[in-house]
Structure formats: C-alpha cells, structure tokens
mmCIF file of C-alpha atoms in Angstrom:
data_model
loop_
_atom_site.group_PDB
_atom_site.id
_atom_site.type_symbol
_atom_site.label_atom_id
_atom_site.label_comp_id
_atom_site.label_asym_id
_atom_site.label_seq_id
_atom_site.Cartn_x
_atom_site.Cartn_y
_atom_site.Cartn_z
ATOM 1 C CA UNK A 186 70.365 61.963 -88.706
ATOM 2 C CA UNK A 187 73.926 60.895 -89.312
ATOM 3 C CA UNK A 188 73.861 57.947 -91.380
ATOM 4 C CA UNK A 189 78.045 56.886 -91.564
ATOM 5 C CA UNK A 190 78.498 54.028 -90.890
ATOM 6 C CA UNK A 191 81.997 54.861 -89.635
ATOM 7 C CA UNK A 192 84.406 58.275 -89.104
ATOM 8 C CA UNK A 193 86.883 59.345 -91.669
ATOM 9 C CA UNK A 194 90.083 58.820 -89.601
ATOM 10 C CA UNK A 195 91.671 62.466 -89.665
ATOM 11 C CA UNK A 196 95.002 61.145 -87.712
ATOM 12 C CA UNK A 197 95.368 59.564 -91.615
ATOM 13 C CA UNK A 198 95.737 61.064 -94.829
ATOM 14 C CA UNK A 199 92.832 61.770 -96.955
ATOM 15 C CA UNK A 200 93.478 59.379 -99.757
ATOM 16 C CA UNK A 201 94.676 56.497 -97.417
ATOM 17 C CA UNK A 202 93.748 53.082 -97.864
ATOM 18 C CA UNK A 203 91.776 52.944 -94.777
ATOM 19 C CA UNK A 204 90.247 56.624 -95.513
ATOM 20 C CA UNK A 205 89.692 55.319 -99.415
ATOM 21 C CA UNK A 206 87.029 52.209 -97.640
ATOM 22 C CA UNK A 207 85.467 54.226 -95.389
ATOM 23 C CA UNK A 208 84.369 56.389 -97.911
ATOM 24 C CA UNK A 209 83.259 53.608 -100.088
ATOM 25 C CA UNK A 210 81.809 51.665 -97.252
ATOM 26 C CA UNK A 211 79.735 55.083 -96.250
ATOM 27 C CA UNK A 212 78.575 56.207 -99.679
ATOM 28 C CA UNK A 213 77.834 52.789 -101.249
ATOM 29 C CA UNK A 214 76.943 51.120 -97.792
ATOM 30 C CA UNK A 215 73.901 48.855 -100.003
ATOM 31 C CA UNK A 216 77.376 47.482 -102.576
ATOM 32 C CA UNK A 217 79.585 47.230 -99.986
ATOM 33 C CA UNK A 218 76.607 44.735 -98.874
ATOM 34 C CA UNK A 219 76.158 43.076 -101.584
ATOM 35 C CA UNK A 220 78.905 42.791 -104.227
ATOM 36 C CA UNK A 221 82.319 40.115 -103.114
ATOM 37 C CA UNK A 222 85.436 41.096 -101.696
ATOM 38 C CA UNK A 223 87.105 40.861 -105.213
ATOM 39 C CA UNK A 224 84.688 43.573 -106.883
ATOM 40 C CA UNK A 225 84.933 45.886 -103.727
ATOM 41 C CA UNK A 226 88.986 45.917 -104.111
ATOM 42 C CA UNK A 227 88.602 46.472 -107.920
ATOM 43 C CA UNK A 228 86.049 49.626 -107.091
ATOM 44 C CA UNK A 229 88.247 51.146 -104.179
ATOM 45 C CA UNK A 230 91.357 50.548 -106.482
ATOM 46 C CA UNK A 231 93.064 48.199 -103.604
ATOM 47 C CA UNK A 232 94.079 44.467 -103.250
ATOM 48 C CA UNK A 233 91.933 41.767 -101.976
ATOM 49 C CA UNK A 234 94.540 41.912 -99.473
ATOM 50 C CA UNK A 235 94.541 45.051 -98.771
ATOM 51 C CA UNK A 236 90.451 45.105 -98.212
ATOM 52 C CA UNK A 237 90.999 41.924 -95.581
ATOM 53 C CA UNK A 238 93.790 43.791 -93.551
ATOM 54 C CA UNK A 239 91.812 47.122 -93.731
ATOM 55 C CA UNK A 240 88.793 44.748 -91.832
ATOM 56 C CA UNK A 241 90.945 42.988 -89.319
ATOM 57 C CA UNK A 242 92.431 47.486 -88.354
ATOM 58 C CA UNK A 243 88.804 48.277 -87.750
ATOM 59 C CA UNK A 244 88.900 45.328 -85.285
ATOM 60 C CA UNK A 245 87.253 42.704 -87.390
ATOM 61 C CA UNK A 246 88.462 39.348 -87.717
ATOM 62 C CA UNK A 247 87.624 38.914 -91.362
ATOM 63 C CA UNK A 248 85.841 40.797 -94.083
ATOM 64 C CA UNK A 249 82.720 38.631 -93.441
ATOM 65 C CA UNK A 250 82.372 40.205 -90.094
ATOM 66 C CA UNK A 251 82.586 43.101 -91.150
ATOM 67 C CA UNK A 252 80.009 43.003 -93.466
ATOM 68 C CA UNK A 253 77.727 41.977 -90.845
ATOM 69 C CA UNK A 254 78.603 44.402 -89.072
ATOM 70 C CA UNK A 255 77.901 47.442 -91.279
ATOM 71 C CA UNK A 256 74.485 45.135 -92.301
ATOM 72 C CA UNK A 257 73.817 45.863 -88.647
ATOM 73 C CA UNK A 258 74.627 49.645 -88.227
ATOM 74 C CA UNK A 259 72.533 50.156 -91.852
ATOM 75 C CA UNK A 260 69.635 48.846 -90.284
ATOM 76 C CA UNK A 261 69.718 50.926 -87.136
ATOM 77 C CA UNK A 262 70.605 54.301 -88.834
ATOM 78 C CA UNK A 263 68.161 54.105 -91.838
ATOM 79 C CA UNK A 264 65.086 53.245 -89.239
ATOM 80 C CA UNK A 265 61.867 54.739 -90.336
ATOM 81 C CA UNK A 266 59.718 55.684 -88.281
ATOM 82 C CA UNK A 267 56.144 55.394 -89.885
ATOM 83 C CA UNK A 268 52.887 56.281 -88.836
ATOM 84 C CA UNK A 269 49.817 54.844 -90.245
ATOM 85 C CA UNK A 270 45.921 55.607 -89.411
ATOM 86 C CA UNK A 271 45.899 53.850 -86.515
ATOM 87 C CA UNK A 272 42.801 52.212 -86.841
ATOM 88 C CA UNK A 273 43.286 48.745 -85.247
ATOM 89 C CA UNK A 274 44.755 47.465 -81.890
ATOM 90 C CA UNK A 275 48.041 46.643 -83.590
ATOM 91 C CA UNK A 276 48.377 49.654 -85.326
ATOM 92 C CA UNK A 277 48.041 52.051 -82.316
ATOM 93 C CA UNK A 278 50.447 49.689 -80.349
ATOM 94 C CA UNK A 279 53.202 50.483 -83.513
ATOM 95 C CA UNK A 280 52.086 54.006 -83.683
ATOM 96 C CA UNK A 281 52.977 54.853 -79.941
ATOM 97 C CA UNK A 282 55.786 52.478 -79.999
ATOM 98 C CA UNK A 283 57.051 54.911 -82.898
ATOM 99 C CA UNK A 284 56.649 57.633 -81.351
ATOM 100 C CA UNK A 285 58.627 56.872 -78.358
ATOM 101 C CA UNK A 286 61.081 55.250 -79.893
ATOM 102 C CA UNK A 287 61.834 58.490 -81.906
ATOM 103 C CA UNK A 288 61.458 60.846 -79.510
ATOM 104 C CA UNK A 289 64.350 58.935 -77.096
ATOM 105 C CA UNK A 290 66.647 57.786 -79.676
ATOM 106 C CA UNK A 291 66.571 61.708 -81.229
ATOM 107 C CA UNK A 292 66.397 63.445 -77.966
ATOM 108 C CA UNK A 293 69.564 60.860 -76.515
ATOM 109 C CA UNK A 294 71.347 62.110 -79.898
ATOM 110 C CA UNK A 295 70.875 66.050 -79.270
ATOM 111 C CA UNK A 296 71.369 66.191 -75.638
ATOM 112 C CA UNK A 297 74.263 68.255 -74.218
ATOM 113 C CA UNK A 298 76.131 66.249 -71.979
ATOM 114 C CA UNK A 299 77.987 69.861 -70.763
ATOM 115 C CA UNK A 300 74.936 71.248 -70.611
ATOM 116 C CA UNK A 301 73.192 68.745 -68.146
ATOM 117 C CA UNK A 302 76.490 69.298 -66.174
ATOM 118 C CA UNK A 303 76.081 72.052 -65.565
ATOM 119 C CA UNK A 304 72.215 71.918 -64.649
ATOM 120 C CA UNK A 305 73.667 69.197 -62.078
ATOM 121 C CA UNK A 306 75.439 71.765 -60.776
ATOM 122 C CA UNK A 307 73.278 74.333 -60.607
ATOM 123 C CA UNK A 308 70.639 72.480 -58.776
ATOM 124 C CA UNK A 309 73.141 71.365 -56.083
ATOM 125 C CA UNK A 310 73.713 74.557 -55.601
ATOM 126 C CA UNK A 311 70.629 76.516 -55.828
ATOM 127 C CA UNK A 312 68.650 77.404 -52.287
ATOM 128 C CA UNK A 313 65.446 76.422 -53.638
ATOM 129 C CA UNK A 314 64.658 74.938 -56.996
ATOM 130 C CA UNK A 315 61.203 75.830 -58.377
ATOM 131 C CA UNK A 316 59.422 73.267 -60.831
ATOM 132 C CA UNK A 317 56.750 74.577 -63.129
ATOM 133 C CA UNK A 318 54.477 72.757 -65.694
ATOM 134 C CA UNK A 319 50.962 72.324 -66.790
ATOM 135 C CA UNK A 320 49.164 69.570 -68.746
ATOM 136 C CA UNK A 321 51.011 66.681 -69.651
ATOM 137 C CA UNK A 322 54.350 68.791 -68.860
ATOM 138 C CA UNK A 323 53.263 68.430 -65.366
ATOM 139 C CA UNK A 324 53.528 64.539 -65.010
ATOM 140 C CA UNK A 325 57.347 65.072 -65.804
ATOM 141 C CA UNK A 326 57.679 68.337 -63.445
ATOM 142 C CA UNK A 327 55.980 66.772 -60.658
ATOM 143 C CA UNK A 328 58.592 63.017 -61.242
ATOM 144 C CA UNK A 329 61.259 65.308 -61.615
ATOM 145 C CA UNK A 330 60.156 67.218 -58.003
ATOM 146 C CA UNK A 331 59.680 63.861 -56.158
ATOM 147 C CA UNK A 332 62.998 62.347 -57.210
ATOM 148 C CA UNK A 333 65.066 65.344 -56.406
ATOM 149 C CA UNK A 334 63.601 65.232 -52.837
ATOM 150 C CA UNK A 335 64.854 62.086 -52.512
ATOM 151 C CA UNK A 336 68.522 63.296 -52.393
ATOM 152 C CA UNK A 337 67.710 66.358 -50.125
ATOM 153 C CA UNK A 338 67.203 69.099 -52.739
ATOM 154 C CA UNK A 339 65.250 72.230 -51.480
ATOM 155 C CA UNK A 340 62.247 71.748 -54.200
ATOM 156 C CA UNK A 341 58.559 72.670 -55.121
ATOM 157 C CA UNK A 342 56.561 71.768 -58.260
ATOM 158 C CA UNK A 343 53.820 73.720 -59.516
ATOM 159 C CA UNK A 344 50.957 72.988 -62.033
ATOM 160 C CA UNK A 345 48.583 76.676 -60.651
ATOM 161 C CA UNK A 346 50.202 79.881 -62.272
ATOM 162 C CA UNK A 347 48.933 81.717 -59.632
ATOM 163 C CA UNK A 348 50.697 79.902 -56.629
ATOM 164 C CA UNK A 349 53.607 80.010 -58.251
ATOM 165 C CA UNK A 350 53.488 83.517 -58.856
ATOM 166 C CA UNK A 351 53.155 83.889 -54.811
ATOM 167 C CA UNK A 352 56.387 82.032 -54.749
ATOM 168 C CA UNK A 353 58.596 84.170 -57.370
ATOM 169 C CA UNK A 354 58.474 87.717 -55.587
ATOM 170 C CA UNK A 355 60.384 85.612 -52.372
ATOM 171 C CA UNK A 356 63.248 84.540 -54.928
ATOM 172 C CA UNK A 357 66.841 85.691 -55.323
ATOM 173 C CA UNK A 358 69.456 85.044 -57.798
ATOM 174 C CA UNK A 359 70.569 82.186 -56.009
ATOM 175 C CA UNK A 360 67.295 79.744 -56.987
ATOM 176 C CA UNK A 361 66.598 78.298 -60.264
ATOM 177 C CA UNK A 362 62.916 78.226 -61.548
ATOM 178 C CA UNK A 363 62.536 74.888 -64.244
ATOM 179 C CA UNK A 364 59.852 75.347 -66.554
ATOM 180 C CA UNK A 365 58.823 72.423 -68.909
ATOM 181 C CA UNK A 366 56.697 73.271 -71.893
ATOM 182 C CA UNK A 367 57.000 71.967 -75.486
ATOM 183 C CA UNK A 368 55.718 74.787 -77.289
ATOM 184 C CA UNK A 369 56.627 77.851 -74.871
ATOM 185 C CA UNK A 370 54.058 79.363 -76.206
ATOM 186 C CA UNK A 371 51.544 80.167 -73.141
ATOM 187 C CA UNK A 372 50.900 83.237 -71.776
ATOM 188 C CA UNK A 373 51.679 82.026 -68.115
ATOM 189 C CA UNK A 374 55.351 80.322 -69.074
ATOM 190 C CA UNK A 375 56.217 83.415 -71.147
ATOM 191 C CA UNK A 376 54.818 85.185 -68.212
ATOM 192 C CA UNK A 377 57.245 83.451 -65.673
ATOM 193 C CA UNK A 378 60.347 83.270 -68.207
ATOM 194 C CA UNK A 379 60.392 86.976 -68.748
ATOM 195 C CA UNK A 380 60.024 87.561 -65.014
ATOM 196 C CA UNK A 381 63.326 85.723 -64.297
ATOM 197 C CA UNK A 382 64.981 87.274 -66.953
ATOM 198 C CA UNK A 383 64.165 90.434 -65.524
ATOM 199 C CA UNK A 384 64.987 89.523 -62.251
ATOM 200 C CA UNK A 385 67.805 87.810 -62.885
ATOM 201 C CA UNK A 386 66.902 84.503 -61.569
ATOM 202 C CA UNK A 387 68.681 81.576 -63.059
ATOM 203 C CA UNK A 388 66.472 79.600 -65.011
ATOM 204 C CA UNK A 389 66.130 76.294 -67.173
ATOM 205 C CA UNK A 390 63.796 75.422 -69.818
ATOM 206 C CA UNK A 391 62.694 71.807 -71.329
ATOM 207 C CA UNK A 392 61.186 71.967 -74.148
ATOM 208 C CA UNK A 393 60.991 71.151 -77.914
ATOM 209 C CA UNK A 394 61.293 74.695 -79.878
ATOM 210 C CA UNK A 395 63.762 77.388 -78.685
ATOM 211 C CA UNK A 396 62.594 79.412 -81.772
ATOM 212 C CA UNK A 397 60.664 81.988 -80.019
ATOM 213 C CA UNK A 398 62.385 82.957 -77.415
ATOM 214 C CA UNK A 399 63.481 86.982 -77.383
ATOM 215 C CA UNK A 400 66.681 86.091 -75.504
ATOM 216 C CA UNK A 401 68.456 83.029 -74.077
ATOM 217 C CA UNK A 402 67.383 81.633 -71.376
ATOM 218 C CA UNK A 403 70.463 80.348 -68.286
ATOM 219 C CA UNK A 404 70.373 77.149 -69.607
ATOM 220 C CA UNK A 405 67.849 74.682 -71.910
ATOM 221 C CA UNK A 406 67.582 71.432 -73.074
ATOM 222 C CA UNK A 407 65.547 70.365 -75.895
ATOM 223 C CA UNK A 408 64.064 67.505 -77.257
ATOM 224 C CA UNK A 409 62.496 65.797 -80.719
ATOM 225 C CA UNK A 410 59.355 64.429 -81.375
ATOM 226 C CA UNK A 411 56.769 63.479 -84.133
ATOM 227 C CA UNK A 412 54.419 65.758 -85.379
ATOM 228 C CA UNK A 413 50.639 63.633 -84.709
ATOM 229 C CA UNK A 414 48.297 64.019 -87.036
ATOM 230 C CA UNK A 415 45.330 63.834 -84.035
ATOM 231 C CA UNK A 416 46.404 65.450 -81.189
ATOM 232 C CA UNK A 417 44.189 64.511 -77.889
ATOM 233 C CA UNK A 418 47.527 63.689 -75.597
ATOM 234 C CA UNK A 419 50.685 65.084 -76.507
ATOM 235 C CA UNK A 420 52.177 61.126 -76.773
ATOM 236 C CA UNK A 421 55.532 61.559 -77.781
ATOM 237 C CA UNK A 422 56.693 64.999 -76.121
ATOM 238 C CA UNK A 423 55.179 63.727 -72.324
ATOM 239 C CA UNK A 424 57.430 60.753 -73.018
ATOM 240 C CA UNK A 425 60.563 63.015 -74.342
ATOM 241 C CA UNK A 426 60.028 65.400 -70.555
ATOM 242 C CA UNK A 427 60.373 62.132 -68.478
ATOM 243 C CA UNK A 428 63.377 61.213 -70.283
ATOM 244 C CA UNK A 429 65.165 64.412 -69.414
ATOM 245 C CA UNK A 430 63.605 64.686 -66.108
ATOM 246 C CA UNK A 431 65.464 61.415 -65.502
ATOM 247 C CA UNK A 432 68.195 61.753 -66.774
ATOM 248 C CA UNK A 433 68.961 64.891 -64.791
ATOM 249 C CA UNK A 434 67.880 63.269 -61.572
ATOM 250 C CA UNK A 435 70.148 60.238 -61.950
ATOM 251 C CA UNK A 436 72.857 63.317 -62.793
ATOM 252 C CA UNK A 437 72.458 64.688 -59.755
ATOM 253 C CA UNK A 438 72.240 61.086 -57.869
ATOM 254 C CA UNK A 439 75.670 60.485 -59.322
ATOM 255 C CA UNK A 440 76.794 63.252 -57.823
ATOM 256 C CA UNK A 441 74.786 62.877 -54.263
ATOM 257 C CA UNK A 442 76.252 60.077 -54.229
ATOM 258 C CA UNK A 443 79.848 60.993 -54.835
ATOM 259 C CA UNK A 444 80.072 63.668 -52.401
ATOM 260 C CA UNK A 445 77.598 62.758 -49.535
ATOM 261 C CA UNK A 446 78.847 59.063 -49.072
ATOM 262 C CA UNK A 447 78.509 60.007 -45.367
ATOM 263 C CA UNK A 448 75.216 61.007 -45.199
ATOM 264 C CA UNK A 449 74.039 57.968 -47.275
ATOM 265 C CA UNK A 450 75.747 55.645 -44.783
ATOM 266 C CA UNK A 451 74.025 57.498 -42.083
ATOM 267 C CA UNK A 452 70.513 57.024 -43.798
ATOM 268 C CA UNK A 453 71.285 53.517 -44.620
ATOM 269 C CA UNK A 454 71.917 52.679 -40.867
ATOM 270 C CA UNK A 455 68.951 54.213 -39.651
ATOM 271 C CA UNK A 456 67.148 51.882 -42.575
ATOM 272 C CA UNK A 457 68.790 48.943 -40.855
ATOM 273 C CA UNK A 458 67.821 49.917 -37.410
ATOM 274 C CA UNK A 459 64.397 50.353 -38.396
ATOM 275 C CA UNK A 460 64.015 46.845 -40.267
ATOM 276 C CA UNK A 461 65.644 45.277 -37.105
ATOM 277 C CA UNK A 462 62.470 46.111 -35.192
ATOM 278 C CA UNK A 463 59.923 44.681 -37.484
#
C-alpha cells in the first residue's frame, strides 16, 4: 500500500521548498511528529517561516494542524491488519472485522473506475446477461441478479453447471456471461470461460487471481483478501464479491436513472396509484 502522506507536486521544481517538506514529511513522517517546528526547519534547511507558510499552501491554518493532520493520515495508512487464533468471542469478532475491513479498503484501492464503466455499459447493452457462481460466489451472483432486475436488465443467475450449459449454445455475441470465482480454478468456470472465448461471447470475470488465465478475458475486476489460516467459509472473498456486485449495480442505477427518467416517473405513478387504494 501507498503510505505518502502527501504527492510530490510535479507543477514545482524538484528541490522546491514545498517539494523539500513533502519529502521530509513522507520519509520521516514519525519526526515530523514528534520533533518542534524549529528542529524541522533546521533538518529541511528552511526558516521557521518558511515551514508555517509551507502549512497554511497545503491549506492548513497553522503548523499545529498540520501535524494533526499527517498524525491522522499515519494512522490510517500504516493499519495492520492482524489475525490472532481466534479462540474467544472477542477475538473472532476482530478477526472477521479484519478481514472485511481489508478486503474493502484494498479492493476500493485496486478497482478500475474505467473498467466498471465500461461493464456499465456493457450490461446496458447486452440482450441477456448471464450470472454464474457456485458456493459462497453464488450469494453475490444471485444479489447481483436480483438488483439488476430491478432496473429492467434481461438477467439469469446460475449456481447448476449443467443448466447453464443449456443456456450458452442459445447465446450470441451480443450477451455477456459474468462468472464470479476467487480462485478460477474449477473445472466448470474454466469450462464456461473457454467456451466464450471460443465463441466469442463477451464475458466478465470477478475474482481474486487473474494468474492463470491462458488469455484475457473481455473485461475483469479483481479483488484482495486475507489468506485464513482455517478455511470452512471463504469470509473475506464472499464479502469482497458483494462489494463489487454492488458497486456495479449502483453503476448501472446511476445510469438507469440518467437516461430512463421517463420510465421511472411512469413506475413511480403507478406506485402512487396503487398506495391510493389501500
């Protein structure tokens, strides 16, 4: 992870004043912390003066606010995420706490905003969207299914390999099969990813290691988790799958939303008219 606290200012020169604390303030953030305003300018090579104006052009209003400030962001970014044994109540609450709050604070900083665009897209688009996963990848592919109903997508989920296979001989390149999977490593997804490829049916995968595939799939999005040391429920990558699966359906919303005003209105009339004879 990225642990700066803030972004070398490129519009500046290298060896600028401002440049010159940023770098100081990055690479000695526990110093900068500690030590006064006084021994900071000596250490930089500035003013006091200068160290006070250089706070108030990163939009603090003194240096002391700054300081709290960088306290703040040194706290967030050096997070650890431990996991212990687990053996009491308290402990499993912290463990599974952990490992969501890893897996959504990771996957949030790897997603591909273009990339989810142009899933949005795609999905508009697409004749009929097909949904597949199995296991605890199915909770998210079956959420993901009923909210994209919602806005009028053409959609099916699928958790049997062999009803969706019934399904993918009807398809044309104008559908888009989503498969969800962390490890893409059964026989049935492989199965159904090389078919597409084949077949040239657009395709999306969700899932945590891209490693293995043999080519590139139309589009993917990928997430992080925590290894477990016990694995009976996959804890952290069921909670990663929502995630994206909601976050792609509120993508799409926006968009519903944006373009189909008049069909909302329309729905939200007959809403009224049907509370009016309660």
């Amino acid at each position: 992870m990225n642990k700066e606290i803030f972004k070398i200012d490129t519009k500046e020169n290298a060896d600028s004043t401002k440049n010159n604390m940023i770098r100081y303030i990055n690479e000695n953030t526990g110093d900068f912390l500690s030590i006064s305003i006084d021994s900071i300018a000596r250490k930089v090579g500035i003013s006091v003066s200068s160290v006070s104006r250089f706070s108030q052009k990163m939009g603090f209003s003194s240096f002391k606010d700054l300081q709290l400030y960088v306290n703040e962001e040194n706290i967030k970014k050096n997070q650890s995420y431990t996991i212990n044994d687990g053996t009491t109540i308290e402990e499993i609450v912290k463990n599974i706490t952990t490992y969501n709050s890893y897996t959504i604070k990771e996957t949030s900083d790897i997603l591909n905003n273009e990339e989810i665009n142009k899933v949005t897209n795609e999905i508009i688009s697409s004749k009929v969207v097909l949904i597949y996963g199995v296991g605890s990848s199915a909770l998210a592919a079956q959420e993901l299914n009923t909210n994209l109903k919602k806005t009028g997508i053409n959609c099916a989920y699928f958790s049997d390999f062999h009803s969706i296979l019934a399904i993918l001989s009807t398809l044309s390149d104008d559908s888009l099969v989503i498969l969800i999977s962390s490890s893409l490593k059964s026989h049935e997804i492989k199965f159904i990813y090389d078919y597409c490829y084949k077949n040239k049916i657009k395709n999306l995968l969700i899932t945590k290691d891209t490693t293995i595939l043999e080519y590139e799939p139309s589009y993917k999005i990928t997430f992080k988790t925590i290894d477990q040391k016990e694995r009976y429920s996959s804890i952290s990558s069921k909670t990663a799958q929502l995630f994206i699966a909601d976050v792609i359906f509120n993508s799409v919303t926006n968009d519903f939303v944006k373009n189909k005003k008049e069909l909302i209105k329309k729905t939200n009339d007959l809403i009224s008219e049907w509370n009016e004879t309660k």
